[in-house]
Amino acid sequence: MTDDFIWIDTKDGLEEVARILSKEVEFGVDTEQHSIRSFLGITALLQVSTRKQDFLIDTIALHDEMGVLRNVFANPFIRKVFHGADSDTLWLQRDFHIYVVNLFDTAKACEVLGKRPRSLAFLLEHYCGVITNKIYQLADWRLRPLPEEMLLYARTDAHYLLYIADCLQNELLQGGSVCQNSMYTVSMYGECVRRSNILCLQLYEKDSTPPESLAASLFTRYSGSLGFSLDTLEHKHRVEKILIALCKWRDSVARSSDESPRFVLSDRAMLAIAESNPSDVNSILQCVSGVSDVSSALDEAPYMTPLPSPSPVLLEHIDSLKNVLDQVNTWNVQGIIDTYSLKLSECVKDQNSMHLHQHTRTRKLRDYEAFRKKFVQKFSCKGPVYQNCRIYAGDGGLLCFCDRKKLDWYVQRGLAEFLDEDPPAIRLLFEPKRRPEDENNDFYLQSKTNRCVGCGETSHYLRYRVIPSCYRQYFPQHLKSHRSHDIVLLCVDCHEVAHRAAEKHKKQVAEEYGVPLFAKRVVDSGVLSGNGSEAQVVDVTVGGVSPRPLRTAAVALLRYGSDMPKERREELEAVVQAYYGGRAISHADIAAAALVGRGLKDSSRRQKKKGLGGDKVRQMIEVEYSENNLYQNDVEVVGGKEKYQKGEGDVQGPKEIVLSNGNLMLNGIESVKTVTEKCIRVQKSGVEESFDGEYAIEPNIGCFDDLDDMVLETVAATTSEDAEERQKPLDIIVDKDLVMSSGNGNLNDEIQLKNQEQELSSSSQVRKQRVSLLGHGPHGKKVVEMILEREGEDGINRFCRIWRSVFVDALQPTHLPAGWNILHSGYREFGKYSIYNPNRDQTSESNERILEHEGNGEVLAAGSNDDFLA
Ligand code: AMP
Ligand code: MN
Ligand code: ZN
C-alpha cells in the first residue's frame, strides 16, 4: 500500500469519484460508523478502493451530497466487494439512500468455502500478510482531521478487498458445486453471489424494539452476574419494575436529545439504580458514577468517544429520572412515563431531526386514538335512533315509522290502538291529513337501520344535517319539514368527511353570494365600552375573526387574564383586538367578545320573558343582524343561577364555559392551556327523543382542529336546530274530538300540545342555553334571503339538492336508506290551523298563547319518518 490516498470532502471531489467508479468493473467498499452521540447512528466515513486508488470519503461533510454515488452503487455491471456487508448495506440506505446492487461479500465467500475464522483481520493476514489493529474499530470516527492511525486503519479495510476477492473467487470456482439435491447443482461461486445479494435485498428499518423487551433481556442477562441480592420475590419484582421504567425513560430521553441510549445512561448504571433504588438525586448520581459503561481494556483505547458518567444528558434530566423512580415506588409506572413523554414532546417540538418528528407524530396518533374514543363516547347517540315502531292508518295502510313514545302517546289518548307489541305498531282511529303515498316517495315507508349511512358502521353513530343548520333554520317553515330525509346517521369518521366537505362548500357559497361566513366588527373606539349592544358599527369587512377562537380568547382573558404569562395574554388580546378592528379594547369589550356568535333565539325568548314585546325584540334584533352583522347575545346558563347580561358589569362570563388547564391532556402540549367550552345539553322532556348528553369541547387543540370544528358542528346541529325546531310556535291546540272530526289532525301538533302541557306544568324548569351554529347564522340568514329573493322557493329546493350532492360526493355513502334522493322535495301542505299556514287565523287567542310558549317537545326528525303527517 502506497502512502497515497485521496481524502474527499467536496462535492466536486465526490463527483469525480463517481465518474471514476462508473468506469470500473468493481471496487471495494467499507464504512465506519459513529453511534454514541446519535440516536440512530451515522456513517462517518466511506472507504472506496479501486485497483489503483483509495478514496476516503468524508460522509459527514458530504452527507447531503452522497446521492451522487447512488448510480454506481446500483449499477448491476459494477461489482461491489465488501467484507461483512450485513450492516453496511443498511447504513448506506439509512443515511444516503444508496442501494447496493451486485455485491460480492468476502465474508460470504468464507462461509461458502467453510473457512474459519472469517474475520477481515484474518483474511488480511492470511492473503496479504497485513496485520491490522482492530482497536480503532470503535474509535470516534467523527474526529477531524482523522489521526494517522485511523486513516491507515480505514484505508486498510477497503484497500485489499479486491485482491482478497480475487483469491476467494478462485477458490470458489475451483471448489465446484456446493448445494446438491436431486434437481439442482449450484456452483460455490454462484452460492456466494446468491448469499451476498440476499444482503442487498434487506431494507433498513428503524429499530422498534420496545424498551420493555430490552429491560427483560437486561434483567435476565445481568441479574445473576452483578451480585444483586434478589433474595426476596418482592425485591426482584421491584428491580424489574424499575428497570422497565428506566428503559422507557432512557429511550424517551435518548430520542428527544438525539443521543444513543448508552450515552444517556449505561446498562450497568441502570442495573445499579434498579438494584439500590435511590431516593434522591444525589444517591442516583452516586449509583451512576460508581459504574463504567465499557470494559477497562477498551476504556484505554485511543480516540474513543468520551463517555462521561453521569452524562450531561442525565444531569439535564435528572429530576425527571427521580420522578420516574418515585412513581415506580408508588406503583404507578405507566402514569409517570406517559406524563413524561408528554413533557418531552415539548422539547421535541423545537427540534428538527426527522426521527424526533416521527416520535411526536406517533404520540399524536396515539393521542388522536384516545381523543377519538372519547369523542365517540361523548357525541354518538346513546341508544338506537330509529326505533322503527309503525303507525298504520285505519284501513291498514302503513303511515310511518317512529319511536315508541309516540305510539304510547296516541294510545293513551284513545287516538290509536295497538296492533302489535313486537315489533310495536298502532292503528290510528282517525284519518290523517295525508298519506305517505302523496309524497310519491317510499322513503318514509322504509324502516331505518341504526348505522352510519356512509360506511355501515353500527357500533356508534351521530346525527348529521345534510343541509347545514345555519341555512336551514331560515328556510320558510313549510320547506323545513322532512327533516328525517336530510338528517342521517354517520359514524365519527364519516361525519368528519361530510363536515369537512360541507365547510368547504360553505366557503364557496360565501363567495358565490358575496356573504362572508364571519363578519368583522369594526367599532368606533370607546363606543362599546359602556354598553356593547349600543355600539355603532362603522364598517363590516370580509374576512374577520371566527367566533370560536374569539370567544375562547375572550373567556380565557376574563377568567385567567391576570394570572397569565404576559406573552400569552398579549396573544389572546390580539385576537380580541382583531375583532374590534385593532383598536384598544376595554374589559367590557372582552366580555362582549366572549358572547359573540351565541344563539340569537335564546336571547329573544328571554327578552320576551322579561316583558319586552316579542315583535319589538325581534325587530331590534333583525336590525342588529342585517345592518350590523352583530350576533352577540346575553347568555343564560344551565341552572339559571349564573346569568350574564350585557352592561351589568358582570364580566365573569357564563359559568358553563370552563377553562381547563390541560386536564384532558389530549394534546398534552401548550395548547391545552385553552378553554374547554362546555356546551349545554338540551333538556330532556316529554316525547322529545333523549338527547346525547353533555358536550365538552376542547377548542384550538392543534391537530384536532378539524375534529374540534366537527364537535362544534355536531353540537350545533344536535342542539341548536333541534332547539330551534322545538321553539317553533305551536300549531293550534287540538283536542281529541277536533282531531277526530275535522280530519285536519296533525300528529306533530298533537305532540306539541302534549308537550305544552308538560311544559306548563313544569314552567319553573329552567331553560337551557344552546350554542350557536358555528357562528354562521348571520351568513346563513343572508344567503337564504338572497336565494328567496332571486329564485323563490325553487331556489331553496335547488340549494338543498346541491347540499345533498356535496354530501354524496364527499362521502359516497353506501348505506343510504331506500328512497333517499338528492332530488327530494321538502314541500308540505298545512292544516287550516297550522301556524305554518300563512292564511291561518291570526287572531286566535290560543295562538298567542302558543307563540309565547317555548315548545321543546318535537320528536327529533331522525327518530321518526312521520314528517309527512304534519
Ligand atoms: P469495520 O468495518 O469492522 O471497521 O466496522 C465498521 C463500523 O462498524 C465501525 O466503525 C463501528 O462503528 C462499527 N462496529 C464494528 N464492530 C463493532 C462492535 N463490535 N461494536 C460496535 N460497533 C461496531
Ligand atoms: Mn472498517
Ligand atoms: Zn361511517
PDB file of N, CA and C in Angstrom, residues 572-654:
ATOM      1  N   LEU A 572     -53.651  36.565  23.228  1.00  0.00           N
ATOM      2  CA  LEU A 572     -55.113  36.452  23.272  1.00  0.00           C
ATOM      3  C   LEU A 572     -55.765  37.817  23.047  1.00  0.00           C
ATOM      4  N   GLU A 573     -55.149  38.832  23.634  1.00  0.00           N
ATOM      5  CA  GLU A 573     -55.706  40.171  23.451  1.00  0.00           C
ATOM      6  C   GLU A 573     -55.688  40.569  21.984  1.00  0.00           C
ATOM      7  N   ALA A 574     -54.638  40.119  21.302  1.00  0.00           N
ATOM      8  CA  ALA A 574     -54.541  40.447  19.874  1.00  0.00           C
ATOM      9  C   ALA A 574     -55.717  39.856  19.092  1.00  0.00           C
ATOM     10  N   VAL A 575     -56.133  38.662  19.506  1.00  0.00           N
ATOM     11  CA  VAL A 575     -57.271  38.020  18.833  1.00  0.00           C
ATOM     12  C   VAL A 575     -58.530  38.873  19.008  1.00  0.00           C
ATOM     13  N   VAL A 576     -58.764  39.272  20.256  1.00  0.00           N
ATOM     14  CA  VAL A 576     -59.960  40.061  20.538  1.00  0.00           C
ATOM     15  C   VAL A 576     -59.869  41.420  19.841  1.00  0.00           C
ATOM     16  N   GLN A 577     -58.673  41.983  19.889  1.00  0.00           N
ATOM     17  CA  GLN A 577     -58.466  43.274  19.240  1.00  0.00           C
ATOM     18  C   GLN A 577     -58.762  43.206  17.752  1.00  0.00           C
ATOM     19  N   ALA A 578     -58.357  42.125  17.148  1.00  0.00           N
ATOM     20  CA  ALA A 578     -58.586  41.976  15.709  1.00  0.00           C
ATOM     21  C   ALA A 578     -60.071  42.068  15.409  1.00  0.00           C
ATOM     22  N   TYR A 579     -60.864  41.528  16.319  1.00  0.00           N
ATOM     23  CA  TYR A 579     -62.308  41.556  16.146  1.00  0.00           C
ATOM     24  C   TYR A 579     -62.826  42.995  16.179  1.00  0.00           C
ATOM     25  N   TYR A 580     -62.186  43.800  17.026  1.00  0.00           N
ATOM     26  CA  TYR A 580     -62.592  45.198  17.111  1.00  0.00           C
ATOM     27  C   TYR A 580     -61.786  46.083  16.176  1.00  0.00           C
ATOM     28  N   GLY A 581     -61.276  45.490  15.128  1.00  0.00           N
ATOM     29  CA  GLY A 581     -60.596  46.279  14.116  1.00  0.00           C
ATOM     30  C   GLY A 581     -59.271  46.851  14.572  1.00  0.00           C
ATOM     31  N   GLY A 582     -58.694  46.262  15.609  1.00  0.00           N
ATOM     32  CA  GLY A 582     -57.357  46.664  16.008  1.00  0.00           C
ATOM     33  C   GLY A 582     -57.318  47.795  17.021  1.00  0.00           C
ATOM     34  N   ARG A 583     -58.484  48.335  17.371  1.00  0.00           N
ATOM     35  CA  ARG A 583     -58.457  49.437  18.331  1.00  0.00           C
ATOM     36  C   ARG A 583     -58.206  48.919  19.743  1.00  0.00           C
ATOM     37  N   ALA A 584     -57.924  49.837  20.648  1.00  0.00           N
ATOM     38  CA  ALA A 584     -57.719  49.446  22.040  1.00  0.00           C
ATOM     39  C   ALA A 584     -59.012  48.846  22.580  1.00  0.00           C
ATOM     40  N   ILE A 585     -58.878  47.840  23.431  1.00  0.00           N
ATOM     41  CA  ILE A 585     -60.084  47.186  23.931  1.00  0.00           C
ATOM     42  C   ILE A 585     -60.192  47.327  25.436  1.00  0.00           C
ATOM     43  N   SER A 586     -61.438  47.410  25.864  1.00  0.00           N
ATOM     44  CA  SER A 586     -61.688  47.515  27.301  1.00  0.00           C
ATOM     45  C   SER A 586     -62.113  46.155  27.841  1.00  0.00           C
ATOM     46  N   HIS A 587     -62.231  46.099  29.136  1.00  0.00           N
ATOM     47  CA  HIS A 587     -62.699  44.881  29.775  1.00  0.00           C
ATOM     48  C   HIS A 587     -64.079  44.505  29.242  1.00  0.00           C
ATOM     49  N   ALA A 588     -64.918  45.519  29.084  1.00  0.00           N
ATOM     50  CA  ALA A 588     -66.274  45.262  28.603  1.00  0.00           C
ATOM     51  C   ALA A 588     -66.253  44.714  27.169  1.00  0.00           C
ATOM     52  N   ASP A 589     -65.307  45.205  26.388  1.00  0.00           N
ATOM     53  CA  ASP A 589     -65.185  44.674  25.025  1.00  0.00           C
ATOM     54  C   ASP A 589     -64.901  43.181  25.071  1.00  0.00           C
ATOM     55  N   ILE A 590     -63.988  42.822  25.962  1.00  0.00           N
ATOM     56  CA  ILE A 590     -63.621  41.409  26.068  1.00  0.00           C
ATOM     57  C   ILE A 590     -64.830  40.604  26.498  1.00  0.00           C
ATOM     58  N   ALA A 591     -65.557  41.156  27.466  1.00  0.00           N
ATOM     59  CA  ALA A 591     -66.750  40.456  27.937  1.00  0.00           C
ATOM     60  C   ALA A 591     -67.740  40.276  26.796  1.00  0.00           C
ATOM     61  N   ALA A 592     -67.884  41.325  25.988  1.00  0.00           N
ATOM     62  CA  ALA A 592     -68.817  41.231  24.870  1.00  0.00           C
ATOM     63  C   ALA A 592     -68.335  40.197  23.865  1.00  0.00           C
ATOM     64  N   ALA A 593     -67.028  40.169  23.658  1.00  0.00           N
ATOM     65  CA  ALA A 593     -66.473  39.230  22.674  1.00  0.00           C
ATOM     66  C   ALA A 593     -66.676  37.790  23.120  1.00  0.00           C
ATOM     67  N   ALA A 594     -66.748  37.590  24.435  1.00  0.00           N
ATOM     68  CA  ALA A 594     -66.932  36.236  24.948  1.00  0.00           C
ATOM     69  C   ALA A 594     -68.279  35.669  24.542  1.00  0.00           C
ATOM     70  N   LEU A 595     -69.153  36.543  24.093  1.00  0.00           N
ATOM     71  CA  LEU A 595     -70.512  36.100  23.806  1.00  0.00           C
ATOM     72  C   LEU A 595     -70.839  36.130  22.321  1.00  0.00           C
ATOM     73  N   VAL A 596     -69.866  36.478  21.550  1.00  0.00           N
ATOM     74  CA  VAL A 596     -70.106  36.587  20.110  1.00  0.00           C
ATOM     75  C   VAL A 596     -70.480  35.248  19.505  1.00  0.00           C
ATOM     76  N   GLY A 597     -71.506  35.300  18.692  1.00  0.00           N
ATOM     77  CA  GLY A 597     -71.863  34.100  17.948  1.00  0.00           C
ATOM     78  C   GLY A 597     -72.750  33.154  18.715  1.00  0.00           C
ATOM     79  N   ARG A 598     -73.200  33.586  19.853  1.00  0.00           N
ATOM     80  CA  ARG A 598     -74.089  32.706  20.612  1.00  0.00           C
ATOM     81  C   ARG A 598     -75.517  32.873  20.104  1.00  0.00           C
ATOM     82  N   GLY A 599     -76.337  31.901  20.419  1.00  0.00           N
ATOM     83  CA  GLY A 599     -77.665  31.831  19.806  1.00  0.00           C
ATOM     84  C   GLY A 599     -78.498  33.080  19.957  1.00  0.00           C
ATOM     85  N   LEU A 600     -79.160  33.434  18.897  1.00  0.00           N
ATOM     86  CA  LEU A 600     -79.991  34.620  18.890  1.00  0.00           C
ATOM     87  C   LEU A 600     -81.353  34.343  19.494  1.00  0.00           C
ATOM     88  N   LYS A 601     -81.866  33.193  19.162  1.00  0.00           N
ATOM     89  CA  LYS A 601     -83.232  32.875  19.564  1.00  0.00           C
ATOM     90  C   LYS A 601     -83.394  32.919  21.076  1.00  0.00           C
ATOM     91  N   ASP A 602     -82.388  32.408  21.731  1.00  0.00           N
ATOM     92  CA  ASP A 602     -82.482  32.344  23.180  1.00  0.00           C
ATOM     93  C   ASP A 602     -82.638  33.734  23.754  1.00  0.00           C
ATOM     94  N   SER A 603     -81.905  34.630  23.152  1.00  0.00           N
ATOM     95  CA  SER A 603     -81.967  35.992  23.625  1.00  0.00           C
ATOM     96  C   SER A 603     -83.367  36.550  23.450  1.00  0.00           C
ATOM     97  N   SER A 604     -83.899  36.356  22.264  1.00  0.00           N
ATOM     98  CA  SER A 604     -85.192  36.956  22.013  1.00  0.00           C
ATOM     99  C   SER A 604     -86.238  36.330  22.930  1.00  0.00           C
ATOM    100  N   ARG A 605     -86.062  35.070  23.182  1.00  0.00           N
ATOM    101  CA  ARG A 605     -87.009  34.408  24.065  1.00  0.00           C
ATOM    102  C   ARG A 605     -86.946  35.000  25.458  1.00  0.00           C
ATOM    103  N   ARG A 606     -85.746  35.164  25.904  1.00  0.00           N
ATOM    104  CA  ARG A 606     -85.610  35.648  27.262  1.00  0.00           C
ATOM    105  C   ARG A 606     -86.070  37.086  27.395  1.00  0.00           C
ATOM    106  N   GLN A 607     -85.805  37.829  26.359  1.00  0.00           N
ATOM    107  CA  GLN A 607     -86.259  39.206  26.442  1.00  0.00           C
ATOM    108  C   GLN A 607     -87.778  39.259  26.467  1.00  0.00           C
ATOM    109  N   LYS A 608     -88.376  38.332  25.737  1.00  0.00           N
ATOM    110  CA  LYS A 608     -89.826  38.247  25.784  1.00  0.00           C
ATOM    111  C   LYS A 608     -90.271  37.987  27.206  1.00  0.00           C
ATOM    112  N   LYS A 609     -89.580  37.079  27.816  1.00  0.00           N
ATOM    113  CA  LYS A 609     -89.904  36.729  29.190  1.00  0.00           C
ATOM    114  C   LYS A 609     -89.816  37.950  30.084  1.00  0.00           C
ATOM    115  N   LYS A 610     -88.838  38.740  29.764  1.00  0.00           N
ATOM    116  CA  LYS A 610     -88.618  39.901  30.607  1.00  0.00           C
ATOM    117  C   LYS A 610     -89.655  40.993  30.344  1.00  0.00           C
ATOM    118  N   GLY A 611     -90.579  40.671  29.488  1.00  0.00           N
ATOM    119  CA  GLY A 611     -91.673  41.591  29.318  1.00  0.00           C
ATOM    120  C   GLY A 611     -91.595  42.462  28.078  1.00  0.00           C
ATOM    121  N   LEU A 612     -90.539  42.366  27.363  1.00  0.00           N
ATOM    122  CA  LEU A 612     -90.473  43.123  26.122  1.00  0.00           C
ATOM    123  C   LEU A 612     -91.389  42.473  25.105  1.00  0.00           C
ATOM    124  N   GLY A 613     -92.019  43.262  24.307  1.00  0.00           N
ATOM    125  CA  GLY A 613     -92.878  42.696  23.282  1.00  0.00           C
ATOM    126  C   GLY A 613     -92.045  41.879  22.307  1.00  0.00           C
ATOM    127  N   GLY A 614     -92.501  40.710  22.022  1.00  0.00           N
ATOM    128  CA  GLY A 614     -91.761  39.811  21.151  1.00  0.00           C
ATOM    129  C   GLY A 614     -91.402  40.455  19.822  1.00  0.00           C
ATOM    130  N   ASP A 615     -92.354  41.129  19.244  1.00  0.00           N
ATOM    131  CA  ASP A 615     -92.114  41.702  17.928  1.00  0.00           C
ATOM    132  C   ASP A 615     -91.053  42.792  17.965  1.00  0.00           C
ATOM    133  N   LYS A 616     -91.142  43.553  19.018  1.00  0.00           N
ATOM    134  CA  LYS A 616     -90.189  44.647  19.132  1.00  0.00           C
ATOM    135  C   LYS A 616     -88.764  44.089  19.250  1.00  0.00           C
ATOM    136  N   VAL A 617     -88.687  43.102  20.087  1.00  0.00           N
ATOM    137  CA  VAL A 617     -87.378  42.489  20.265  1.00  0.00           C
ATOM    138  C   VAL A 617     -86.882  41.938  18.948  1.00  0.00           C
ATOM    139  N   ARG A 618     -87.774  41.244  18.291  1.00  0.00           N
ATOM    140  CA  ARG A 618     -87.386  40.650  17.026  1.00  0.00           C
ATOM    141  C   ARG A 618     -86.907  41.731  16.067  1.00  0.00           C
ATOM    142  N   GLN A 619     -87.665  42.806  16.022  1.00  0.00           N
ATOM    143  CA  GLN A 619     -87.271  43.900  15.132  1.00  0.00           C
ATOM    144  C   GLN A 619     -85.880  44.409  15.469  1.00  0.00           C
ATOM    145  N   MET A 620     -85.708  44.640  16.752  1.00  0.00           N
ATOM    146  CA  MET A 620     -84.398  45.138  17.176  1.00  0.00           C
ATOM    147  C   MET A 620     -83.302  44.211  16.694  1.00  0.00           C
ATOM    148  N   ILE A 621     -83.585  42.966  16.875  1.00  0.00           N
ATOM    149  CA  ILE A 621     -82.545  42.006  16.552  1.00  0.00           C
ATOM    150  C   ILE A 621     -82.341  41.890  15.049  1.00  0.00           C
ATOM    151  N   GLU A 622     -83.458  41.949  14.354  1.00  0.00           N
ATOM    152  CA  GLU A 622     -83.349  41.918  12.896  1.00  0.00           C
ATOM    153  C   GLU A 622     -82.445  43.051  12.437  1.00  0.00           C
ATOM    154  N   VAL A 623     -82.652  44.189  13.053  1.00  0.00           N
ATOM    155  CA  VAL A 623     -81.847  45.342  12.662  1.00  0.00           C
ATOM    156  C   VAL A 623     -80.383  45.069  12.963  1.00  0.00           C
ATOM    157  N   GLU A 624     -80.170  44.583  14.151  1.00  0.00           N
ATOM    158  CA  GLU A 624     -78.792  44.254  14.521  1.00  0.00           C
ATOM    159  C   GLU A 624     -78.174  43.320  13.503  1.00  0.00           C
ATOM    160  N   TYR A 625     -78.935  42.335  13.180  1.00  0.00           N
ATOM    161  CA  TYR A 625     -78.446  41.311  12.279  1.00  0.00           C
ATOM    162  C   TYR A 625     -78.108  41.880  10.920  1.00  0.00           C
ATOM    163  N   SER A 626     -79.125  42.524  10.357  1.00  0.00           N
ATOM    164  CA  SER A 626     -78.960  42.856   8.952  1.00  0.00           C
ATOM    165  C   SER A 626     -78.036  44.052   8.757  1.00  0.00           C
ATOM    166  N   GLU A 627     -78.079  44.973   9.671  1.00  0.00           N
ATOM    167  CA  GLU A 627     -77.273  46.169   9.444  1.00  0.00           C
ATOM    168  C   GLU A 627     -75.888  46.052  10.054  1.00  0.00           C
ATOM    169  N   ASN A 628     -75.832  45.395  11.139  1.00  0.00           N
ATOM    170  CA  ASN A 628     -74.578  45.439  11.872  1.00  0.00           C
ATOM    171  C   ASN A 628     -73.822  44.127  11.852  1.00  0.00           C
ATOM    172  N   ASN A 629     -74.472  43.139  11.382  1.00  0.00           N
ATOM    173  CA  ASN A 629     -73.856  41.830  11.475  1.00  0.00           C
ATOM    174  C   ASN A 629     -73.418  41.536  12.891  1.00  0.00           C
ATOM    175  N   LEU A 630     -74.226  41.977  13.754  1.00  0.00           N
ATOM    176  CA  LEU A 630     -73.870  41.828  15.151  1.00  0.00           C
ATOM    177  C   LEU A 630     -74.643  40.621  15.661  1.00  0.00           C
ATOM    178  N   TYR A 631     -73.940  39.660  16.082  1.00  0.00           N
ATOM    179  CA  TYR A 631     -74.706  38.494  16.527  1.00  0.00           C
ATOM    180  C   TYR A 631     -74.291  38.064  17.901  1.00  0.00           C
ATOM    181  N   GLN A 632     -74.215  39.030  18.736  1.00  0.00           N
ATOM    182  CA  GLN A 632     -73.886  38.653  20.093  1.00  0.00           C
ATOM    183  C   GLN A 632     -75.133  38.677  20.961  1.00  0.00           C
ATOM    184  N   ASN A 633     -75.009  38.105  22.049  1.00  0.00           N
ATOM    185  CA  ASN A 633     -76.162  37.843  22.887  1.00  0.00           C
ATOM    186  C   ASN A 633     -75.791  37.774  24.332  1.00  0.00           C
ATOM    187  N   ASP A 634     -76.775  37.907  25.126  1.00  0.00           N
ATOM    188  CA  ASP A 634     -76.526  37.546  26.500  1.00  0.00           C
ATOM    189  C   ASP A 634     -76.659  36.033  26.622  1.00  0.00           C
ATOM    190  N   VAL A 635     -76.096  35.549  27.659  1.00  0.00           N
ATOM    191  CA  VAL A 635     -76.060  34.102  27.780  1.00  0.00           C
ATOM    192  C   VAL A 635     -76.708  33.683  29.079  1.00  0.00           C
ATOM    193  N   GLU A 636     -77.571  32.759  28.949  1.00  0.00           N
ATOM    194  CA  GLU A 636     -78.167  32.206  30.160  1.00  0.00           C
ATOM    195  C   GLU A 636     -77.581  30.828  30.344  1.00  0.00           C
ATOM    196  N   VAL A 637     -77.454  30.472  31.570  1.00  0.00           N
ATOM    197  CA  VAL A 637     -76.677  29.292  31.843  1.00  0.00           C
ATOM    198  C   VAL A 637     -77.536  28.227  32.489  1.00  0.00           C
ATOM    199  N   VAL A 638     -77.159  27.024  32.304  1.00  0.00           N
ATOM    200  CA  VAL A 638     -77.865  25.917  32.932  1.00  0.00           C
ATOM    201  C   VAL A 638     -78.051  26.190  34.409  1.00  0.00           C
ATOM    202  N   GLY A 639     -79.212  25.924  34.853  1.00  0.00           N
ATOM    203  CA  GLY A 639     -79.455  26.139  36.274  1.00  0.00           C
ATOM    204  C   GLY A 639     -79.976  27.541  36.527  1.00  0.00           C
ATOM    205  N   GLY A 640     -79.729  28.408  35.604  1.00  0.00           N
ATOM    206  CA  GLY A 640     -80.284  29.749  35.684  1.00  0.00           C
ATOM    207  C   GLY A 640     -79.704  30.588  36.795  1.00  0.00           C
ATOM    208  N   LYS A 641     -78.733  30.077  37.486  1.00  0.00           N
ATOM    209  CA  LYS A 641     -78.208  30.849  38.601  1.00  0.00           C
ATOM    210  C   LYS A 641     -77.254  31.914  38.104  1.00  0.00           C
ATOM    211  N   GLU A 642     -76.441  31.521  37.169  1.00  0.00           N
ATOM    212  CA  GLU A 642     -75.461  32.457  36.660  1.00  0.00           C
ATOM    213  C   GLU A 642     -75.982  33.077  35.395  1.00  0.00           C
ATOM    214  N   LYS A 643     -76.127  34.333  35.428  1.00  0.00           N
ATOM    215  CA  LYS A 643     -76.562  34.986  34.203  1.00  0.00           C
ATOM    216  C   LYS A 643     -75.578  36.064  33.854  1.00  0.00           C
ATOM    217  N   TYR A 644     -75.348  36.190  32.600  1.00  0.00           N
ATOM    218  CA  TYR A 644     -74.535  37.293  32.184  1.00  0.00           C
ATOM    219  C   TYR A 644     -75.394  38.209  31.352  1.00  0.00           C
ATOM    220  N   GLN A 645     -75.481  39.426  31.744  1.00  0.00           N
ATOM    221  CA  GLN A 645     -76.251  40.404  30.976  1.00  0.00           C
ATOM    222  C   GLN A 645     -75.326  41.519  30.556  1.00  0.00           C
ATOM    223  N   LYS A 646     -75.460  41.885  29.343  1.00  0.00           N
ATOM    224  CA  LYS A 646     -74.621  42.968  28.864  1.00  0.00           C
ATOM    225  C   LYS A 646     -74.866  44.220  29.684  1.00  0.00           C
ATOM    226  N   GLY A 647     -73.829  44.919  29.934  1.00  0.00           N
ATOM    227  CA  GLY A 647     -73.957  46.213  30.585  1.00  0.00           C
ATOM    228  C   GLY A 647     -74.213  46.105  32.078  1.00  0.00           C
ATOM    229  N   GLU A 648     -74.248  44.927  32.588  1.00  0.00           N
ATOM    230  CA  GLU A 648     -74.466  44.824  34.019  1.00  0.00           C
ATOM    231  C   GLU A 648     -73.157  44.770  34.786  1.00  0.00           C
ATOM    232  N   GLY A 649     -72.101  44.882  34.050  1.00  0.00           N
ATOM    233  CA  GLY A 649     -70.803  44.947  34.713  1.00  0.00           C
ATOM    234  C   GLY A 649     -70.295  43.606  35.205  1.00  0.00           C
ATOM    235  N   ASP A 650     -71.024  42.598  34.928  1.00  0.00           N
ATOM    236  CA  ASP A 650     -70.567  41.280  35.342  1.00  0.00           C
ATOM    237  C   ASP A 650     -69.732  40.698  34.222  1.00  0.00           C
ATOM    238  N   VAL A 651     -68.476  40.586  34.466  1.00  0.00           N
ATOM    239  CA  VAL A 651     -67.611  40.129  33.385  1.00  0.00           C
ATOM    240  C   VAL A 651     -67.129  38.703  33.616  1.00  0.00           C
ATOM    241  N   GLN A 652     -67.788  38.030  34.495  1.00  0.00           N
ATOM    242  CA  GLN A 652     -67.364  36.649  34.758  1.00  0.00           C
ATOM    243  C   GLN A 652     -67.586  35.734  33.570  1.00  0.00           C
ATOM    244  N   GLY A 653     -68.542  36.101  32.777  1.00  0.00           N
ATOM    245  CA  GLY A 653     -68.843  35.218  31.650  1.00  0.00           C
ATOM    246  C   GLY A 653     -69.636  34.045  32.160  1.00  0.00           C
ATOM    247  N   PRO A 654     -70.213  33.360  31.246  1.00  0.00           N
ATOM    248  CA  PRO A 654     -71.060  32.247  31.648  1.00  0.00           C
ATOM    249  C   PRO A 654     -70.259  31.146  32.325  1.00  0.00           C
TER     250      PRO A 654
END
